[in-house]
Every structure is written in C-alpha cells, then in structure tokens.
Short mmCIF file of C-alpha atoms in Angstrom, two decimals:
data_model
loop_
_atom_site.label_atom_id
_atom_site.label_comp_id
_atom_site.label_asym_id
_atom_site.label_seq_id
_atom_site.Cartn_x
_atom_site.Cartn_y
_atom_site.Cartn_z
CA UNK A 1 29.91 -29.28 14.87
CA UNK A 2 33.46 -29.97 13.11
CA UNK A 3 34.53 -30.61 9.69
CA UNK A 4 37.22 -33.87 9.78
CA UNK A 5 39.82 -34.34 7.47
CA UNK A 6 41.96 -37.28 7.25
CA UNK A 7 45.13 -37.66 5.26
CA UNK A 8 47.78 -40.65 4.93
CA UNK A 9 51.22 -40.07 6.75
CA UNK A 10 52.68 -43.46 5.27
CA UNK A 11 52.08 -47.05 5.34
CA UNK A 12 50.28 -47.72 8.81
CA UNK A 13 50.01 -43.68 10.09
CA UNK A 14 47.62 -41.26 9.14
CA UNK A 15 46.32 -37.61 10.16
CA UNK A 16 42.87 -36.02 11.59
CA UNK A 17 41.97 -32.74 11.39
CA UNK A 18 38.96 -31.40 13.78
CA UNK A 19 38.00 -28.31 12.81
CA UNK A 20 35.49 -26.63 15.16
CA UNK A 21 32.48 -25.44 12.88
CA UNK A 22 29.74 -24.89 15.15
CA UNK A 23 29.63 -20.99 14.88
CA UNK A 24 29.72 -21.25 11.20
CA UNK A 25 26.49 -23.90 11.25
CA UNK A 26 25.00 -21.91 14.08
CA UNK A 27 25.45 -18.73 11.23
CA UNK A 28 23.98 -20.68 8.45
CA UNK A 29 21.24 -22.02 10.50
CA UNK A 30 20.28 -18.09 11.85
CA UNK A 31 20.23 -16.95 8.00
CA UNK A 32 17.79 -19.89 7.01
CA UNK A 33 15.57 -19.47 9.21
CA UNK A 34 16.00 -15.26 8.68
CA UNK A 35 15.28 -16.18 4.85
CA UNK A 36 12.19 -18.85 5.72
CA UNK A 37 10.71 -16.07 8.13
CA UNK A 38 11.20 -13.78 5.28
CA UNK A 39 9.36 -16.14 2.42
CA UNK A 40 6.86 -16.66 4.79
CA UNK A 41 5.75 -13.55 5.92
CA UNK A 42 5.47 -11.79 2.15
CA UNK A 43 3.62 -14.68 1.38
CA UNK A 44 0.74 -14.46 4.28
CA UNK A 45 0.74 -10.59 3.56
CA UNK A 46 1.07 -11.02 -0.82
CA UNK A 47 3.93 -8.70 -0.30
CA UNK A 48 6.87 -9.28 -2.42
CA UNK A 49 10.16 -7.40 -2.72
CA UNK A 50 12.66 -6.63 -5.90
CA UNK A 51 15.75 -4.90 -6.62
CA UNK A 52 15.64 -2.62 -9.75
CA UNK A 53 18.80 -1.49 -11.53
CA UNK A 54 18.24 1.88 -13.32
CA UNK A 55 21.62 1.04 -15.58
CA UNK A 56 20.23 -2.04 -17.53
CA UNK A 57 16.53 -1.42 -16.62
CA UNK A 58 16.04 -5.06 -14.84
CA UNK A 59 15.04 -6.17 -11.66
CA UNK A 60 14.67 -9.28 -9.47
CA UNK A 61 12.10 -10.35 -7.05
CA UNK A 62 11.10 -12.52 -4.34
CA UNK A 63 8.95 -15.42 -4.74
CA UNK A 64 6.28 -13.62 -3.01
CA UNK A 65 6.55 -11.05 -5.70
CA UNK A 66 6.64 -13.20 -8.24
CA UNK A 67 3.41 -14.86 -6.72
CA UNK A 68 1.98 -11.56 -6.89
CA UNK A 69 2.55 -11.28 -10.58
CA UNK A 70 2.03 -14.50 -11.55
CA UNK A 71 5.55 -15.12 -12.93
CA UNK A 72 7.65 -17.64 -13.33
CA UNK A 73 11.34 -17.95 -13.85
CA UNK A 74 11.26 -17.73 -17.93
CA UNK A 75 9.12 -14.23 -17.46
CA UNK A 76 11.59 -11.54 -18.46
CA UNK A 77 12.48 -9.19 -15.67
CA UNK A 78 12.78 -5.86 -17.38
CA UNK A 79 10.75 -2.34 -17.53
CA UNK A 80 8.77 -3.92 -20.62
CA UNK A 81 8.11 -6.95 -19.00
CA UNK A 82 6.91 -4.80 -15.78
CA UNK A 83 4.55 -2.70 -18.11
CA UNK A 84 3.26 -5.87 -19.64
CA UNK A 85 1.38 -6.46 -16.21
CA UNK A 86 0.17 -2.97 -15.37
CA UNK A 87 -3.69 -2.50 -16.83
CA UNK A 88 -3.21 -0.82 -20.45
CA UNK A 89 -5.18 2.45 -18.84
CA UNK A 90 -2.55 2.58 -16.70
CA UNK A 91 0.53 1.78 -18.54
CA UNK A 92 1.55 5.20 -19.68
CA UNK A 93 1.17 7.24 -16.22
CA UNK A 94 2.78 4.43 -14.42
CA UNK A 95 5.74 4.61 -17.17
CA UNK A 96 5.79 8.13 -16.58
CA UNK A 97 6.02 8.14 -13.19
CA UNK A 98 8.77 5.93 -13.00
CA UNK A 99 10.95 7.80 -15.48
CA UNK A 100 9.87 11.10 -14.84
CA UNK A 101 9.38 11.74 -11.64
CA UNK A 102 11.35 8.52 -9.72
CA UNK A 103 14.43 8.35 -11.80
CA UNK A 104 14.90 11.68 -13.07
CA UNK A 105 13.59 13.70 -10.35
CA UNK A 106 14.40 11.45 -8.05
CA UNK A 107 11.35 11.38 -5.34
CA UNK A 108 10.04 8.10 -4.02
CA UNK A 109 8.18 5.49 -6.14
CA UNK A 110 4.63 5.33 -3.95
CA UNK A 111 1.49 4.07 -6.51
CA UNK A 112 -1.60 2.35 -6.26
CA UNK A 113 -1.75 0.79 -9.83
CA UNK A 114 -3.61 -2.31 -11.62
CA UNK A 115 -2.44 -4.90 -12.88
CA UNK A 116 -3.35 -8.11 -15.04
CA UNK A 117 -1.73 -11.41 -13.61
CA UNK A 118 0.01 -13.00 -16.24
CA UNK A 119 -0.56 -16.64 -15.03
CA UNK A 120 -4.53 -16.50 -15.20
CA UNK A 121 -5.40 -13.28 -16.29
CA UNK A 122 -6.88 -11.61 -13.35
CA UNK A 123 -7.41 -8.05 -12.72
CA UNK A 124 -5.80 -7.10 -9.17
CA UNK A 125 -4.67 -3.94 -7.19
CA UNK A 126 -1.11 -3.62 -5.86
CA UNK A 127 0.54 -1.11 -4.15
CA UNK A 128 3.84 -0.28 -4.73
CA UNK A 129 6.40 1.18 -2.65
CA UNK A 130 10.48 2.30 -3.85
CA UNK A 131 13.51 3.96 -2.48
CA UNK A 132 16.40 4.65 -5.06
CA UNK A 133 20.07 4.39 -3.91
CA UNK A 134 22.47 6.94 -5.54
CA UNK A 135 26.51 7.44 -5.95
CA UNK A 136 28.03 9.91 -4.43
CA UNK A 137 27.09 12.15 -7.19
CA UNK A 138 23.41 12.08 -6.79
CA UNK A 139 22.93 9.75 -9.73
CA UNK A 140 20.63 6.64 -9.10
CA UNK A 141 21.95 3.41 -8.92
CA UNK A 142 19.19 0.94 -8.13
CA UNK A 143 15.43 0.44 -6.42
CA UNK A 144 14.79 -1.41 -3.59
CA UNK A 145 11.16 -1.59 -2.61
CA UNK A 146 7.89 -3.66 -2.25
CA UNK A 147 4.65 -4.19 -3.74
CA UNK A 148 1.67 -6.04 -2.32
CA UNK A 149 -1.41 -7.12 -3.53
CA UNK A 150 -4.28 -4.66 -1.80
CA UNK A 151 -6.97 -5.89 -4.12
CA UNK A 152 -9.34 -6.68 -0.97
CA UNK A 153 -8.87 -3.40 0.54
CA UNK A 154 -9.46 -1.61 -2.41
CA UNK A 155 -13.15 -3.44 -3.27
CA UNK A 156 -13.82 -3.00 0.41
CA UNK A 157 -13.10 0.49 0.18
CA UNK A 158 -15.17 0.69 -3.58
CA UNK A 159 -18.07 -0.68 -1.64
CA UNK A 160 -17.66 1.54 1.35
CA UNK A 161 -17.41 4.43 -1.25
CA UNK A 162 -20.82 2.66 -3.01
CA UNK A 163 -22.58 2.72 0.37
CA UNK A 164 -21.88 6.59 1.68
CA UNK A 165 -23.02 7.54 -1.80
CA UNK A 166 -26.59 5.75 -1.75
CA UNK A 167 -26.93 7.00 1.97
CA UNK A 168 -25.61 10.89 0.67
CA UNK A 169 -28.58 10.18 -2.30
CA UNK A 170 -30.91 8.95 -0.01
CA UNK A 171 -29.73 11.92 2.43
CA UNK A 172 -30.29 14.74 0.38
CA UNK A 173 -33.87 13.24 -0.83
CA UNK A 174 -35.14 14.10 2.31
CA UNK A 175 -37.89 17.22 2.40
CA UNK A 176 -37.00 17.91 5.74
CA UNK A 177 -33.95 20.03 7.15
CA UNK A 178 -31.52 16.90 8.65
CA UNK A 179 -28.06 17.37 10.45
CA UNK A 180 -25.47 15.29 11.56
CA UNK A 181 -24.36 17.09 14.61
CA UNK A 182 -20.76 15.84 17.18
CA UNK A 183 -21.58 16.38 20.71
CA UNK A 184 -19.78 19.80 20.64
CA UNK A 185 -22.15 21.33 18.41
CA UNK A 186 -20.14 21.07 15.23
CA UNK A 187 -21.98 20.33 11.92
CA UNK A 188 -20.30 17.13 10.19
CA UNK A 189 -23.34 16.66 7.59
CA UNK A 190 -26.76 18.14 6.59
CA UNK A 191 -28.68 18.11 3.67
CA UNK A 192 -30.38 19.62 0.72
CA UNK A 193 -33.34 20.92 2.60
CA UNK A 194 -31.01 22.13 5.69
CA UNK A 195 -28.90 23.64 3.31
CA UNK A 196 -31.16 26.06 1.26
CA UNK A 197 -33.25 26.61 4.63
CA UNK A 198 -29.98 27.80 5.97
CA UNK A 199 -29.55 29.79 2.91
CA UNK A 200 -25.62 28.73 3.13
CA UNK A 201 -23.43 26.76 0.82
CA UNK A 202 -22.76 23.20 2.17
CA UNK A 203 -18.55 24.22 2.93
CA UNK A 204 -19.75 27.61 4.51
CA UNK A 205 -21.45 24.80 7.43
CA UNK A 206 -19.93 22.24 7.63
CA UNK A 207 -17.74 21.93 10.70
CA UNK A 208 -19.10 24.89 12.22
CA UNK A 209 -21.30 25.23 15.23
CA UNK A 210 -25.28 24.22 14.46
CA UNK A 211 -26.55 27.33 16.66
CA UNK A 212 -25.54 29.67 14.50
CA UNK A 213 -27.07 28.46 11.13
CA UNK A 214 -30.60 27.80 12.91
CA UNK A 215 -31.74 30.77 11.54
CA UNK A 216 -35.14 28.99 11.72
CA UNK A 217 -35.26 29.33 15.43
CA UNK A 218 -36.19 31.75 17.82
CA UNK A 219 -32.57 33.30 18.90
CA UNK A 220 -34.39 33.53 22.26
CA UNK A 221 -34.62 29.59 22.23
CA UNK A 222 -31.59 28.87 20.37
CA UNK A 223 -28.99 28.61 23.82
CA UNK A 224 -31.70 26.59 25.49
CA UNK A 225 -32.34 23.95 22.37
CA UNK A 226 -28.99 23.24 22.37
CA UNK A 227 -27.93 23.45 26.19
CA UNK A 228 -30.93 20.27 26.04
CA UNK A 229 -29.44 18.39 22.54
CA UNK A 230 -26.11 18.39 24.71
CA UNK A 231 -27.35 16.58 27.20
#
C-alpha cells in the first residue's frame, strides 16, 4: 500500500512521492476487525460494556449495551438516566450500592438487578459487573465493566427453584421414613417422617452417615443392611 503525492516542479516537470503505507493499513485493518470481533461477540452473548466517570457521573457504552437497554443515542447517559432502567423495587439498593459501597468504599460493583427496557418496556435480568480505577491517592477515577442480559438463566433457574420445591412438598408428604442416600453412606435428603422417626433435626442429619440415625434397626443388622445397600 502507498500514499502518492504529486506536485508541479515547473512548466513540463513534476514530483511523486511513494510513501510506503502498508504497515499502517495492515494496523487499521487488525483494529477493525479487533473492533467487529468485539461488536459481535457482546452481541451473540447480550453483553455490553461502558466506561463510567465518577467526576461528572456519566458513562458510555457499547452498542451491545445499549441493545441491552434499549437505548438510543438521544437517551441521556448519566446515574439518573441509569436508575431510570433499574425496576423501581430496586432503584434505591442499587443506588446505594453504587454510592455506598462501590464509590465510597471502594469494593467491586457485582449485582444481579432488574431492569425495564426503555425501548418496549420489558422486564429483564442483567448482571452487572465493575472495576474502579483510582489516582495515585486512592480516589476513584472511573468504571470500566460489563453487564449482560441473564434473563434466561434466571427463569430457568426460577423454574428449577419451582420444581425442587413441589418435589420437597411432595417429599415431605410422604407417611413413610424416605432418604436420599450417596454411595458412601452420607445422608443428602430425608423427610418429615424420617426425620421425627429419627427423632433428629433435619441439619443434625444431613450429610452424615445413614447407619447411625437408623435407630429403627436392629444395631445387630445395621453393618450388614448397609454393607448390602453399598453394593
């Protein structure tokens, strides 16, 4: 690659210039396709990025993030204009957080928040993720960080939750002494009937060898039941 220049000497003369460009081009080629990689990537994972300046209290995003929020250009990059978007049960602990215990104390900004997407009102989970930079006197500068849209996770999680809580309810329903035993003997799960058999609180078994709280058993047959349950 070159950049030519030509320039008139005089009636009938004139100068060229080649200038040899090609590691400048091969440059701004690398840092395109850095930047499309970039774009690309946030978008397939709705993760964006921003840069948040504790002095004036704005920030700026990537168009992932703003895809995220469901912002535009015009939207109004500030802490207000953040808070907007957060759920209104929300709003104060996540305003709190950031000035409390982010800026002033300065940990780590690491939430799981809700927000209300300003471009068609939907309800949607995000996590977000921030880092402050300080001066050399400990005072923050600015934010870098992410935030990505984990609103699948979260209902899969919700229903996951749903589903060990109709299985605990159907669980504990039972009439009859049940365990959930690991190979080794430990107790991961038992329920009502087990419990008060037992004559133990659920914590005081969980975890801990079944033999022992068998009470129900013969202690003469207790090695023997579960020498056979191991096998």
């Amino acid at each position: 690659y070159y950049d030519i220049s030509v320039a008139s000497l005089g009636a009938g003369f004139f100068a060229t210039i080649f200038l040899d460009v090609t590691e400048r081009k091969r440059s701004e080629k690398a840092l395109r396709d850095s930047e499309w990689f970039l774009r690309k990537s946030q978008r397939v994972a709705h993760i964006g990025s921003y840069r948040f300046s504790v002095a004036t209290g704005t920030w700026t995003s990537s168009e992932a993030l703003s895809e995220v929020f469901g912002i535009g250009d015009e939207f109004k990059r500030d802490i207000a204009g953040w808070l907007g978007l957060v759920h209104p049960d929300e709003r104060e602990g996540m305003n709190h957080h950031l000035a409390e215990d982010v800026i002033r104390a300065g940990r780590n900004f690491d939430r799981r928040y809700r927000i209300i997407r300003a471009n068609d009102g939907a309800l949607r989970w995000v996590h977000g993720l921030g880092e402050l930079e300080k001066d050399t006197d400990g005072n923050p500068i600015f934010m870098l960080g992410t935030i990505q849209d984990v609103t699948d996770s979260m209902l899969k999680e919700q229903a996951l939750r749903a589903s060990e809580d109709r299985f605990r309810r159907i669980f504990d329903l039972i009439p009859d002494p049940v365990t959930l035993a690991e190979l080794s003997g430990a107790l991961i799960a038992c329920n009502d009937a087990y419990r008060s058999a037992a004559g133990y609180e659920r914590e005081d078994i969980i975890g801990k060898d079944a033999a022992v709280f068998a009470v129900w058993v013969d202690p003469s047959q207790r090695e023997a039941m579960y020498a056979q349950m191991r096998l």
